[in-house]
Coordinates of N, CA and C in Angstrom, one line a residue:
X1371 N 0.9 -1.2 0.0 CA 0.0 0.0 0.0 C 0.9 1.2 0.0
X1372 N 0.5 2.2 -0.8 CA 1.3 3.4 -0.9 C 0.9 4.5 0.0
X1373 N 1.7 5.5 0.1 CA 1.4 6.6 1.0 C 0.3 7.4 0.3
X1374 N -0.9 7.5 0.9 CA -2.0 8.2 0.3 C -1.7 9.7 0.0
X1375 N -0.8 10.3 0.8 CA -0.5 11.7 0.6 C 0.2 11.9 -0.8
X1376 N 0.7 10.8 -1.4 CA 1.4 10.9 -2.7 C 0.4 10.8 -3.8
X1377 N -0.8 10.5 -3.6 CA -1.7 10.3 -4.6 C -2.2 11.6 -5.3
X1378 N -2.3 11.5 -6.6 CA -2.8 12.6 -7.4 C -4.2 12.3 -7.8
X1379 N -5.2 13.0 -7.3 CA -6.6 12.7 -7.6 C -7.1 13.3 -8.9
X1380 N -6.3 14.3 -9.5 CA -6.7 14.9 -10.7 C -6.2 14.1 -12.0
X1381 N -5.4 13.1 -11.7 CA -4.9 12.3 -12.8 C -5.9 11.1 -13.0
X1382 N -5.9 10.4 -14.1 CA -6.9 9.3 -14.3 C -6.5 8.2 -13.2
X1383 N -7.5 7.5 -12.7 CA -7.3 6.3 -11.9 C -8.1 5.2 -12.5
X1384 N -7.8 4.0 -12.0 CA -8.5 2.8 -12.6 C -9.1 2.0 -11.4
X1385 N -10.3 1.4 -11.7 CA -10.9 0.4 -10.9 C -10.7 -0.9 -11.6
X1386 N -10.1 -1.9 -10.9 CA -9.9 -3.2 -11.5 C -10.8 -4.2 -10.8
X1387 N -11.6 -4.9 -11.6 CA -12.6 -5.8 -11.0 C -11.9 -7.2 -10.8
X1388 N -11.7 -7.6 -9.6 CA -10.9 -8.8 -9.3 C -11.5 -9.6 -8.1
X1389 N -12.8 -9.6 -8.0 CA -13.5 -10.2 -6.9 C -14.0 -11.6 -7.1
X1390 N -14.0 -12.0 -8.4 CA -14.7 -13.2 -8.7 C -13.9 -14.5 -8.5
X1391 N -14.6 -15.6 -8.4 CA -14.0 -16.9 -8.2 C -13.6 -17.5 -9.5
X1392 N -14.4 -17.3 -10.6 CA -14.2 -17.9 -11.8 C -14.5 -19.4 -11.8
X1393 N -15.7 -19.7 -11.5 CA -16.1 -21.1 -11.2 C -15.8 -22.1 -12.4
X1394 N -15.8 -21.6 -13.6 CA -15.5 -22.4 -14.7 C -14.0 -22.7 -15.0
X1395 N -13.2 -22.1 -14.1 CA -11.7 -22.2 -14.3 C -11.2 -23.6 -13.8
X1396 N -12.1 -24.3 -13.0 CA -11.7 -25.5 -12.4 C -10.5 -25.4 -11.5
X1397 N -10.5 -24.3 -10.7 CA -9.3 -24.0 -9.8 C -9.9 -23.4 -8.6
X1398 N -9.2 -23.6 -7.5 CA -9.6 -22.9 -6.2 C -9.0 -21.5 -6.1
X1399 N -8.2 -21.1 -7.1 CA -7.6 -19.8 -7.1 C -8.7 -18.8 -7.4
X1400 N -8.6 -17.5 -6.9 CA -9.4 -16.5 -7.5 C -9.0 -16.4 -9.0
X1401 N -10.0 -16.1 -9.8 CA -9.7 -16.1 -11.3 C -8.5 -15.2 -11.7
X1402 N -8.3 -14.0 -11.1 CA -7.3 -13.1 -11.5 C -5.9 -13.6 -11.1
X1403 N -5.8 -14.7 -10.2 CA -4.5 -15.2 -9.9 C -4.1 -16.4 -10.7
X1404 N -5.1 -16.9 -11.6 CA -4.7 -18.0 -12.5 C -3.5 -17.5 -13.4
X1405 N -2.5 -18.3 -13.5 CA -1.3 -17.8 -14.2 C -1.4 -17.9 -15.7
X1406 N -0.8 -16.9 -16.4 CA -0.5 -16.9 -17.8 C 1.0 -16.5 -17.9
X1407 N 1.6 -17.2 -18.8 CA 3.1 -17.1 -19.0 C 3.8 -16.9 -17.6
X1408 N 3.4 -17.8 -16.7 CA 4.1 -17.9 -15.4 C 3.8 -16.8 -14.4
X1409 N 2.8 -16.0 -14.6 CA 2.5 -14.9 -13.7 C 1.0 -14.8 -13.5
X1410 N 0.5 -14.4 -12.3 CA -0.9 -14.2 -12.1 C -1.4 -13.2 -13.1
X1411 N -2.5 -13.5 -13.8 CA -2.9 -12.6 -14.9 C -3.2 -11.2 -14.6
X1412 N -3.6 -10.9 -13.3 CA -3.9 -9.5 -13.0 C -2.6 -8.6 -13.1
X1413 N -1.4 -9.1 -12.9 CA -0.2 -8.3 -13.1 C -0.1 -7.6 -14.4
X1414 N -0.5 -8.4 -15.5 CA -0.4 -7.8 -16.8 C -1.4 -6.6 -17.0
X1415 N -2.6 -6.7 -16.3 CA -3.6 -5.6 -16.4 C -3.0 -4.4 -15.7
X1416 N -2.4 -4.6 -14.5 CA -1.9 -3.5 -13.8 C -0.7 -2.9 -14.5
X1417 N 0.2 -3.8 -15.1 CA 1.3 -3.3 -15.8 C 0.9 -2.4 -17.0
X1418 N -0.1 -2.8 -17.7 CA -0.6 -2.0 -18.9 C -1.1 -0.6 -18.4
X1419 N -1.9 -0.6 -17.3 CA -2.4 0.6 -16.8 C -1.3 1.6 -16.4
X1420 N -0.3 1.0 -15.8 CA 0.9 1.8 -15.3 C 1.6 2.4 -16.5
X1421 N 1.9 1.5 -17.5 CA 2.6 2.0 -18.7 C 1.8 3.1 -19.5
X1422 N 0.5 3.1 -19.3 CA -0.3 4.1 -20.0 C -0.4 5.4 -19.1
X1423 N 0.2 5.3 -18.0 CA 0.2 6.5 -17.1 C -0.9 6.5 -16.0
X1424 N -1.6 5.4 -15.8 CA -2.6 5.4 -14.8 C -2.0 4.8 -13.5
X1425 N -1.6 5.6 -12.6 CA -0.9 5.2 -11.4 C -1.8 4.8 -10.3
X1426 N -2.8 5.5 -10.0 CA -3.7 5.1 -8.9 C -4.6 4.0 -9.3
X1427 N -4.5 2.8 -8.6 CA -5.2 1.6 -9.0 C -6.0 1.1 -7.8
X1428 N -7.3 1.0 -8.0 CA -8.2 0.5 -7.0 C -8.7 -0.9 -7.3
X1429 N -8.2 -1.9 -6.6 CA -8.5 -3.3 -6.9 C -9.7 -3.7 -6.1
X1430 N -10.8 -4.2 -6.7 CA -11.9 -4.7 -6.0 C -11.7 -6.2 -5.8
X1431 N -11.6 -6.6 -4.5 CA -11.4 -8.0 -4.1 C -12.6 -8.6 -3.4
X1432 N -12.7 -9.9 -3.5 CA -13.8 -10.5 -2.8 C -13.4 -12.0 -2.5
X1433 N -13.6 -12.9 -3.4 CA -13.2 -14.3 -3.2 C -11.7 -14.4 -2.9
X1434 N -11.3 -15.0 -1.8 CA -9.9 -15.2 -1.5 C -9.2 -13.8 -1.5
X1435 N -9.8 -12.8 -0.9 CA -9.3 -11.4 -1.0 C -7.8 -11.4 -0.5
X1436 N -7.5 -12.1 0.6 CA -6.2 -12.0 1.2 C -5.1 -12.5 0.2
X1437 N -5.5 -13.5 -0.5 CA -4.5 -14.1 -1.5 C -4.2 -13.1 -2.6
X1438 N -5.2 -12.4 -3.0 CA -5.0 -11.3 -4.1 C -4.1 -10.2 -3.5
X1439 N -4.5 -9.8 -2.3 CA -3.7 -8.7 -1.7 C -2.2 -9.2 -1.5
X1440 N -2.0 -10.4 -1.1 CA -0.7 -10.9 -0.9 C 0.1 -11.0 -2.2
X1441 N -0.6 -11.4 -3.3 CA 0.1 -11.5 -4.6 C 0.5 -10.1 -5.1
X1442 N -0.2 -9.1 -4.7 CA 0.1 -7.7 -5.2 C 0.9 -6.9 -4.2
X1443 N 1.2 -7.5 -3.1 CA 1.9 -6.7 -2.0 C 3.2 -6.1 -2.4
X1444 N 4.0 -6.8 -3.3 CA 5.3 -6.3 -3.6 C 5.4 -5.4 -4.8
X1445 N 4.2 -5.1 -5.4 CA 4.2 -4.2 -6.5 C 4.5 -2.8 -6.1
X1446 N 5.2 -2.1 -6.9 CA 5.3 -0.6 -6.8 C 4.0 0.0 -7.2
X1447 N 3.9 1.3 -6.8 CA 2.7 2.0 -7.3 C 1.6 2.2 -6.2
X1448 N 0.6 2.9 -6.7 CA -0.5 3.3 -5.8 C -1.7 2.3 -5.8
X1449 N -1.5 1.2 -5.1 CA -2.6 0.2 -5.2 C -3.4 0.3 -3.9
X1450 N -4.7 0.4 -4.1 CA -5.7 0.4 -2.9 C -6.6 -0.8 -3.1
X1451 N -7.1 -1.3 -2.0 CA -8.0 -2.5 -2.1 C -9.4 -2.1 -1.6
X1452 N -10.4 -2.5 -2.3 CA -11.8 -2.3 -1.8 C -12.5 -3.7 -1.8
X1453 N -13.2 -4.0 -0.7 CA -13.8 -5.3 -0.5 C -15.2 -5.3 -1.1
X1454 N -15.5 -6.4 -1.8 CA -16.9 -6.7 -2.3 C -17.3 -8.0 -1.6
X1455 N -18.0 -7.9 -0.5 CA -18.3 -9.1 0.3 C -19.2 -10.0 -0.4
X1456 N -20.2 -9.4 -1.1 CA -21.2 -10.2 -1.9 C -21.0 -9.9 -3.4
X1457 N -20.9 -10.9 -4.2 CA -20.8 -10.6 -5.7 C -22.2 -10.4 -6.3
X1458 N -22.5 -9.1 -6.4 CA -23.9 -8.8 -6.9 C -23.8 -8.0 -8.2
X1459 N -22.8 -8.4 -9.0 CA -22.7 -7.8 -10.3 C -21.6 -6.8 -10.4
X1460 N -21.3 -6.4 -11.7 CA -20.2 -5.5 -12.0 C -20.5 -4.1 -11.4
X1461 N -21.7 -3.7 -11.6 CA -22.1 -2.4 -11.1 C -22.0 -2.3 -9.5
X1462 N -22.3 -3.4 -8.9 CA -22.2 -3.4 -7.4 C -20.7 -3.4 -7.0
X1463 N -19.8 -4.0 -7.8 CA -18.4 -4.0 -7.5 C -17.9 -2.6 -7.5
X1464 N -18.3 -1.8 -8.5 CA -17.8 -0.4 -8.6 C -18.5 0.5 -7.6
X1465 N -19.7 0.1 -7.2 CA -20.4 0.9 -6.1 C -19.6 0.8 -4.8
X1466 N -18.9 -0.3 -4.6 CA -18.1 -0.5 -3.4 C -16.9 0.5 -3.4
X1467 N -16.6 1.1 -4.5 CA -15.5 2.1 -4.6 C -15.9 3.5 -4.4
X1468 N -17.2 3.7 -4.1 CA -17.7 5.1 -4.0 C -16.9 6.0 -3.1
X1469 N -16.6 5.5 -1.9 CA -15.8 6.3 -0.9 C -14.4 6.6 -1.4
X1470 N -13.8 5.6 -2.1 CA -12.5 5.8 -2.6 C -12.5 6.8 -3.8
X1471 N -13.6 7.0 -4.4 CA -13.7 7.9 -5.6 C -14.2 9.3 -5.2
X1472 N -14.5 9.5 -4.0 CA -15.1 10.9 -3.6 C -14.2 12.0 -3.9
X1473 N -12.9 11.8 -3.7 CA -11.9 12.9 -4.0 C -11.3 12.8 -5.4
X1474 N -11.7 11.9 -6.2 CA -11.2 11.7 -7.5 C -11.8 12.7 -8.5
X1475 N -11.0 13.7 -8.9 CA -11.4 14.7 -9.9 C -11.1 14.3 -11.3
X1476 N -10.0 13.5 -11.4 CA -9.7 13.0 -12.8 C -10.6 11.9 -13.2
X1477 N -10.6 11.4 -14.4 CA -11.5 10.4 -14.9 C -11.1 9.0 -14.2
X1478 N -12.1 8.1 -14.3 CA -12.0 6.8 -13.7 C -12.2 5.7 -14.8
X1479 N -11.1 4.9 -15.0 CA -11.3 3.8 -15.9 C -11.7 2.6 -15.2
X1480 N -12.6 1.8 -15.8 CA -13.0 0.5 -15.2 C -12.6 -0.6 -16.1
X1481 N -11.9 -1.6 -15.6 CA -11.4 -2.7 -16.5 C -11.6 -4.0 -15.7
X1482 N -11.5 -5.1 -16.4 CA -11.6 -6.4 -15.8 C -10.2 -6.9 -15.4
X1483 N -10.1 -7.5 -14.2 CA -8.8 -8.0 -13.8 C -8.4 -9.3 -14.5
X1484 N -9.3 -9.8 -15.3 CA -9.0 -11.1 -16.0 C -8.8 -10.8 -17.5
X1485 N -8.3 -9.6 -17.8 CA -8.0 -9.3 -19.2 C -6.5 -9.0 -19.5
X1486 N -5.7 -10.0 -19.3 CA -4.2 -9.7 -19.4 C -3.7 -9.2 -20.7
X1487 N -4.5 -9.3 -21.7 CA -4.0 -8.8 -23.0 C -4.4 -7.3 -23.3
X1488 N -4.9 -6.6 -22.3 CA -5.2 -5.2 -22.4 C -3.9 -4.5 -22.8
X1489 N -3.9 -3.7 -23.8 CA -2.7 -3.0 -24.3 C -2.5 -1.6 -23.8
X1490 N -1.3 -1.2 -23.3 CA -1.1 0.2 -22.9 C -1.4 1.2 -24.0
X1491 N -1.1 0.8 -25.2 CA -1.4 1.8 -26.3 C -2.9 2.0 -26.5
X1492 N -3.7 1.0 -26.2 CA -5.2 1.1 -26.3 C -5.7 2.0 -25.1
X1493 N -5.1 1.8 -23.9 CA -5.5 2.6 -22.8 C -5.2 4.0 -23.0
X1494 N -4.0 4.3 -23.5 CA -3.6 5.7 -23.8 C -4.4 6.3 -24.8
X1495 N -4.8 5.6 -25.8 CA -5.7 6.1 -26.9 C -7.0 6.5 -26.3
X1496 N -7.5 5.7 -25.4 CA -8.8 6.0 -24.8 C -8.7 7.3 -23.9
X1497 N -7.6 7.4 -23.1 CA -7.4 8.5 -22.2 C -7.3 9.8 -23.1
X1498 N -6.5 9.7 -24.1 CA -6.3 10.9 -25.0 C -7.6 11.4 -25.6
X1499 N -8.4 10.4 -26.1 CA -9.7 10.8 -26.7 C -10.6 11.4 -25.6
X1500 N -10.6 10.8 -24.4 CA -11.4 11.4 -23.4 C -11.0 12.9 -23.1
X1501 N -9.7 13.1 -23.0 CA -9.2 14.5 -22.8 C -9.6 15.4 -23.9
X1502 N -9.7 14.9 -25.1 CA -10.2 15.8 -26.2 C -11.6 16.1 -26.2
X1503 N -12.5 15.1 -25.9 CA -13.9 15.3 -26.0 C -14.7 15.5 -24.7
X1504 N -14.1 15.1 -23.6 CA -14.7 15.2 -22.2 C -16.1 14.8 -22.1
X1505 N -16.4 13.5 -22.5 CA -17.8 13.0 -22.3 C -18.0 12.5 -20.9
X1506 N -19.2 12.2 -20.5 CA -19.5 11.6 -19.2 C -18.9 10.2 -19.2
X1507 N -18.9 9.5 -20.3 CA -18.4 8.2 -20.5 C -17.9 7.9 -21.8
X1508 N -16.7 7.3 -21.9 CA -16.1 6.9 -23.2 C -16.0 5.4 -23.1
X1509 N -16.7 4.7 -24.0 CA -16.6 3.2 -24.1 C -15.5 2.8 -25.1
X1510 N -14.6 1.9 -24.7 CA -13.6 1.4 -25.7 C -14.2 0.1 -26.2
X1511 N -14.4 0.1 -27.5 CA -15.1 -1.1 -28.1 C -14.1 -1.8 -29.1
X1512 N -14.6 -2.9 -29.7 CA -13.8 -3.7 -30.5 C -14.7 -4.3 -31.7
X1513 N -14.1 -4.3 -32.9 CA -14.8 -5.0 -34.0 C -14.4 -6.5 -34.0
X1514 N -15.3 -7.4 -33.8 CA -15.0 -8.8 -33.7 C -15.7 -9.6 -34.8
X1515 N -14.9 -10.4 -35.5 CA -15.4 -11.2 -36.6 C -16.5 -12.1 -36.1
X1516 N -16.4 -12.7 -35.0 CA -17.5 -13.5 -34.4 C -17.9 -12.9 -33.1
X1517 N -18.9 -12.1 -33.0 CA -19.3 -11.4 -31.8 C -20.2 -12.3 -30.9
X1518 N -20.3 -13.5 -31.2 CA -21.2 -14.4 -30.4 C -21.0 -14.3 -28.9
X1519 N -22.0 -14.1 -28.1 CA -22.0 -14.1 -26.7 C -21.7 -12.7 -26.1
X1520 N -21.3 -11.7 -26.9 CA -20.9 -10.4 -26.4 C -22.0 -9.4 -26.6
X1521 N -22.0 -8.4 -25.7 CA -22.9 -7.3 -25.8 C -22.6 -6.4 -27.1
X1522 N -23.6 -6.1 -27.9 CA -23.4 -5.3 -29.1 C -23.6 -3.8 -28.8
X1523 N -22.8 -3.1 -29.6 CA -22.8 -1.6 -29.5 C -23.9 -1.1 -30.5
X1524 N -25.0 -0.6 -30.1 CA -26.0 -0.1 -31.0 C -25.8 1.4 -31.2
X1525 N -25.8 1.8 -32.4 CA -25.7 3.3 -32.8 C -26.9 3.8 -33.6
X1526 N -27.1 5.1 -33.6 CA -28.2 5.6 -34.4 C -27.7 5.8 -35.8
X1527 N -28.6 6.4 -36.6 CA -28.2 6.5 -38.1 C -27.0 7.4 -38.3
X1528 N -26.8 8.3 -37.4 CA -25.6 9.2 -37.6 C -24.3 8.7 -36.9
X1529 N -24.5 7.4 -36.4 CA -23.3 6.8 -35.8 C -23.1 7.1 -34.3
X1530 N -24.0 7.8 -33.7 CA -23.8 8.1 -32.3 C -24.2 6.9 -31.4
X1531 N -23.5 6.7 -30.3 CA -23.8 5.5 -29.4 C -25.3 5.7 -28.9
X1532 N -26.0 4.5 -28.9 CA -27.3 4.5 -28.3 C -27.3 3.6 -27.0
X1533 N -26.9 2.4 -27.1 CA -26.9 1.5 -26.0 C -26.1 0.2 -26.2
X1534 N -25.8 -0.5 -25.1 CA -25.3 -1.9 -25.2 C -26.4 -2.8 -25.1
X1535 N -26.5 -3.7 -26.0 CA -27.6 -4.8 -26.0 C -26.9 -6.1 -25.8
X1536 N -27.3 -6.8 -24.8 CA -26.7 -8.2 -24.5 C -27.3 -9.1 -25.6
X1537 N -26.5 -10.1 -25.9 CA -27.0 -11.0 -27.0 C -28.3 -11.6 -26.7
X1538 N -28.6 -12.0 -25.5 CA -29.9 -12.7 -25.2 C -31.1 -11.7 -25.4
X1539 N -30.8 -10.4 -25.4 CA -31.9 -9.4 -25.6 C -31.9 -8.8 -27.0
X1540 N -30.9 -9.2 -27.8 CA -30.7 -8.6 -29.1 C -31.7 -9.1 -30.1
X1541 N -32.1 -8.2 -31.0 CA -32.9 -8.6 -32.2 C -32.0 -9.3 -33.2
X1542 N -32.7 -9.9 -34.2 CA -31.9 -10.6 -35.3 C -30.9 -9.6 -35.9
X1543 N -31.3 -8.4 -36.2 CA -30.5 -7.4 -36.8 C -29.3 -7.0 -35.9
X1544 N -29.7 -6.8 -34.6 CA -28.6 -6.4 -33.7 C -27.6 -7.5 -33.5
X1545 N -28.0 -8.7 -33.6 CA -27.0 -9.8 -33.5 C -25.9 -9.8 -34.6
X1546 N -26.3 -9.1 -35.7 CA -25.3 -9.0 -36.8 C -24.3 -8.0 -36.6
X1547 N -24.5 -7.1 -35.6 CA -23.5 -6.1 -35.3 C -22.2 -6.7 -34.8
X1548 N -21.1 -6.2 -35.4 CA -19.8 -6.8 -35.0 C -19.0 -6.0 -34.0
X1549 N -19.5 -4.8 -33.7 CA -18.9 -3.9 -32.7 C -19.4 -4.3 -31.3
X1550 N -18.5 -4.7 -30.4 CA -18.9 -5.3 -29.2 C -18.3 -4.5 -28.0
X1551 N -18.9 -4.7 -26.8 CA -18.5 -4.2 -25.6 C -17.5 -5.1 -24.9
X1552 N -16.3 -4.6 -24.5 CA -15.3 -5.4 -23.9 C -15.0 -5.0 -22.5
X1553 N -16.0 -4.3 -21.8 CA -15.9 -4.0 -20.4 C -14.7 -3.1 -20.1
X1554 N -14.5 -2.1 -21.0 CA -13.4 -1.2 -20.8 C -14.0 0.2 -20.9
X1555 N -14.1 0.9 -19.7 CA -14.9 2.1 -19.6 C -14.0 3.2 -19.1
X1556 N -14.2 4.5 -19.6 CA -13.5 5.6 -18.9 C -14.6 6.7 -18.6
X1557 N -14.8 6.9 -17.3 CA -15.9 7.8 -16.9 C -15.4 9.1 -16.4
X1558 N -16.1 10.2 -16.6 CA -15.9 11.4 -15.8 C -16.4 11.0 -14.4
X1559 N -15.6 11.1 -13.4 CA -15.9 10.5 -12.1 C -17.2 11.0 -11.5
X1560 N -17.5 12.3 -11.5 CA -18.8 12.7 -10.9 C -20.0 12.0 -11.6
X1561 N -19.9 11.9 -12.9 CA -21.0 11.2 -13.7 C -21.0 9.7 -13.3
X1562 N -19.9 9.1 -13.1 CA -19.9 7.7 -12.7 C -20.6 7.6 -11.3
X1563 N -20.3 8.4 -10.4 CA -20.9 8.4 -9.1 C -22.4 8.6 -9.1
X1564 N -22.9 9.5 -10.0 CA -24.3 9.7 -10.2 C -25.0 8.4 -10.8
X1565 N -24.3 7.8 -11.8 CA -24.9 6.7 -12.4 C -24.9 5.5 -11.4
X1566 N -23.9 5.3 -10.6 CA -23.9 4.2 -9.6 C -25.0 4.4 -8.6
X1567 N -25.3 5.6 -8.3 CA -26.4 5.8 -7.3 C -27.8 5.5 -7.9
X1568 N -27.9 5.5 -9.3 CA -29.1 5.2 -9.9 C -29.2 3.8 -10.5
X1569 N -28.3 2.9 -10.3 CA -28.4 1.6 -10.8 C -29.5 0.8 -10.0
X1570 N -30.2 0.0 -10.8 CA -31.2 -0.9 -10.2 C -30.9 -2.3 -10.5
X1571 N -31.4 -3.2 -9.7 CA -31.2 -4.7 -9.9 C -32.4 -5.4 -10.4
X1572 N -33.2 -4.7 -11.2 CA -34.5 -5.3 -11.7 C -34.2 -6.2 -12.9
X1573 N -33.6 -7.3 -12.7 CA -33.3 -8.3 -13.7 C -33.4 -9.7 -13.1
X1574 N -33.3 -10.7 -13.9 CA -33.5 -12.0 -13.4 C -32.4 -12.5 -12.4
X1575 N -31.2 -11.9 -12.5 CA -30.1 -12.2 -11.6 C -30.1 -11.4 -10.3
X1576 N -31.0 -10.4 -10.3 CA -31.0 -9.5 -9.1 C -29.6 -8.9 -8.9
X1577 N -28.9 -8.5 -10.0 CA -27.6 -8.0 -9.9 C -27.6 -6.5 -10.4
X1578 N -26.5 -5.8 -10.1 CA -26.3 -4.4 -10.5 C -25.3 -4.5 -11.7
X1579 N -25.7 -4.1 -12.9 CA -24.8 -4.2 -14.0 C -24.2 -2.8 -14.4
X1580 N -22.9 -2.8 -14.6 CA -22.2 -1.6 -15.0 C -22.7 -1.2 -16.4
X1581 N -23.1 -2.2 -17.2 CA -23.6 -1.9 -18.6 C -24.9 -1.1 -18.6
X1582 N -25.5 -0.9 -17.4 CA -26.7 -0.1 -17.4 C -26.3 1.4 -17.2
X1583 N -25.1 1.7 -16.9 CA -24.6 3.1 -16.7 C -24.7 3.9 -18.0
X1584 N -24.3 3.4 -19.1 CA -24.3 4.2 -20.4 C -25.7 4.6 -20.7
X1585 N -26.7 3.7 -20.6 CA -28.1 4.1 -20.9 C -28.6 5.2 -19.9
X1586 N -28.3 5.0 -18.6 CA -28.7 6.0 -17.6 C -28.2 7.4 -17.9
X1587 N -26.9 7.4 -18.2 CA -26.2 8.7 -18.5 C -26.8 9.3 -19.8
X1588 N -27.1 8.5 -20.8 CA -27.7 9.1 -22.0 C -29.1 9.7 -21.7
X1589 N -29.9 8.9 -20.9 CA -31.2 9.3 -20.6 C -31.2 10.6 -19.7
X1590 N -30.1 10.7 -19.0 CA -29.9 11.9 -18.1 C -29.4 13.1 -18.9
X1591 N -29.2 12.9 -20.2 CA -28.8 14.0 -21.1 C -27.3 14.2 -21.1
X1592 N -26.5 13.2 -20.7 CA -25.1 13.4 -20.7 C -24.4 12.7 -21.8
X1593 N -23.2 13.2 -22.2 CA -22.6 12.7 -23.4 C -21.9 11.3 -23.2
X1594 N -22.3 10.3 -24.0 CA -21.7 9.0 -24.0 C -21.2 8.7 -25.4
X1595 N -19.9 8.4 -25.4 CA -19.2 8.1 -26.7 C -18.7 6.7 -26.7
X1596 N -18.6 6.1 -27.9 CA -18.0 4.8 -28.0 C -17.0 4.9 -29.2
X1597 N -15.8 4.4 -28.9 CA -14.8 4.4 -30.0 C -14.2 3.0 -30.1
X1598 N -14.0 2.6 -31.4 CA -13.3 1.3 -31.6 C -11.8 1.5 -31.3
X1599 N -11.4 1.3 -30.1 CA -10.0 1.6 -29.6 C -9.2 0.3 -29.3
X1600 N -9.9 -0.8 -29.3 CA -9.2 -2.0 -28.8 C -8.7 -2.8 -30.0
X1601 N -7.6 -3.6 -29.7 CA -7.0 -4.4 -30.8 C -7.5 -5.8 -30.8
X1602 N -7.3 -6.6 -31.9 CA -7.9 -7.9 -31.9 C -7.4 -8.8 -30.8
X1603 N -6.2 -8.7 -30.3 CA -5.7 -9.6 -29.2 C -6.5 -9.3 -28.0
X1604 N -7.1 -8.1 -27.8 CA -7.8 -7.8 -26.6 C -9.2 -8.4 -26.5
X1605 N -9.6 -9.0 -27.6 CA -10.9 -9.7 -27.7 C -10.8 -11.1 -27.0
X1606 N -9.6 -11.6 -26.7 CA -9.5 -12.9 -26.1 C -9.8 -12.9 -24.6
X1607 N -10.9 -13.6 -24.3 CA -11.4 -13.6 -22.9 C -11.0 -14.9 -22.3
X1608 N -11.0 -15.0 -20.9 CA -10.6 -16.2 -20.2 C -11.8 -16.6 -19.3
X1609 N -12.4 -17.6 -19.6 CA -13.6 -18.1 -18.8 C -13.4 -19.6 -18.4
X1610 N -12.4 -20.3 -19.0 CA -12.2 -21.7 -18.7 C -10.8 -22.0 -19.0
X1611 N -10.3 -23.2 -18.6 CA -8.9 -23.6 -18.8 C -8.5 -23.6 -20.2
X1612 N -9.4 -23.9 -21.1 CA -9.0 -23.9 -22.6 C -8.7 -22.5 -23.1
X1613 N -9.5 -21.6 -22.7 CA -9.3 -20.2 -23.1 C -8.0 -19.6 -22.4
X1614 N -7.8 -20.1 -21.2 CA -6.5 -19.7 -20.5 C -5.3 -20.1 -21.3
X1615 N -5.4 -21.3 -21.8 CA -4.3 -21.9 -22.6 C -4.1 -21.1 -23.9
X1616 N -5.2 -20.8 -24.5 CA -5.1 -20.0 -25.8 C -4.5 -18.6 -25.5
X1617 N -4.9 -18.0 -24.4 CA -4.3 -16.6 -24.1 C -2.8 -16.8 -23.8
X1618 N -2.5 -17.8 -23.0 CA -1.1 -18.1 -22.7 C -0.3 -18.2 -24.0
X1619 N -0.8 -19.0 -25.0 CA -0.1 -19.2 -26.2 C 0.1 -17.9 -27.0
X1620 N -1.0 -17.1 -27.0 CA -1.0 -15.8 -27.7 C 0.0 -14.9 -27.1
X1621 N 0.1 -14.8 -25.8 CA 1.0 -13.9 -25.1 C 2.4 -14.4 -25.3
X1622 N 2.7 -15.7 -25.4 CA 4.0 -16.1 -25.7 C 4.4 -15.7 -27.1
X1623 N 3.5 -15.9 -28.0 CA 3.8 -15.5 -29.4 C 4.0 -14.0 -29.6
X1624 N 3.4 -13.2 -28.7 CA 3.6 -11.7 -28.7 C 4.9 -11.3 -27.9
X1625 N 5.6 -12.2 -27.3 CA 6.8 -11.9 -26.7 C 6.7 -11.5 -25.2
X1626 N 5.6 -11.9 -24.6 CA 5.4 -11.5 -23.1 C 6.4 -12.3 -22.2
X1627 N 7.0 -13.4 -22.7 CA 7.9 -14.1 -21.8 C 9.3 -13.5 -21.8

């Protein structure tokens, strides 16, 4: 843990979602501690954020929280931990960070701790764009050849962002959309706090979804922008041991070892 007095709250910070067990991983480890190229995958996420200039990092822990804290104990940098005792969705995880974000005047990026292929160049591109246009929310999206299973980015006729539609709720036309949500968000922090206060869990899972924030912000008349900022390698997700092996192979081929 770093000296809080050294923190700069007007620079971008990041919330890293790392509370899940990852039940499909067939491992007792927290998902973010499953190793790729010989290291717990969360290290690569934190490395990329640091390389892109995001020093303040708020890691949301839950399942086996102490193990995650211990793994990250020797890292340099401004790491803070926030506890999510119950896993009630991605929106709930970020809600747990409200106190930590009260003094944050710079923007807040939200990323998944199980996305080791996140690229510093992509993060920097998103931050630079945010600084240019100053929206309430900038979504970093990806064009994917096979978008099956992912939330689609729906735009209006002029190309402006409208909403994220999950595949199970998508129409036949919407399922043909190849631009997808990869859970990489950069929020103007006061707008994020407002949106978090207005999240509801009126869904079959009774969970609070971060994907509801863009719609709430748009309906509140605030600017929401989506840009295709992510690279093909960043589309590789890890939900099971087979996907973990694929990501490991990809990272080795990219020179991560």
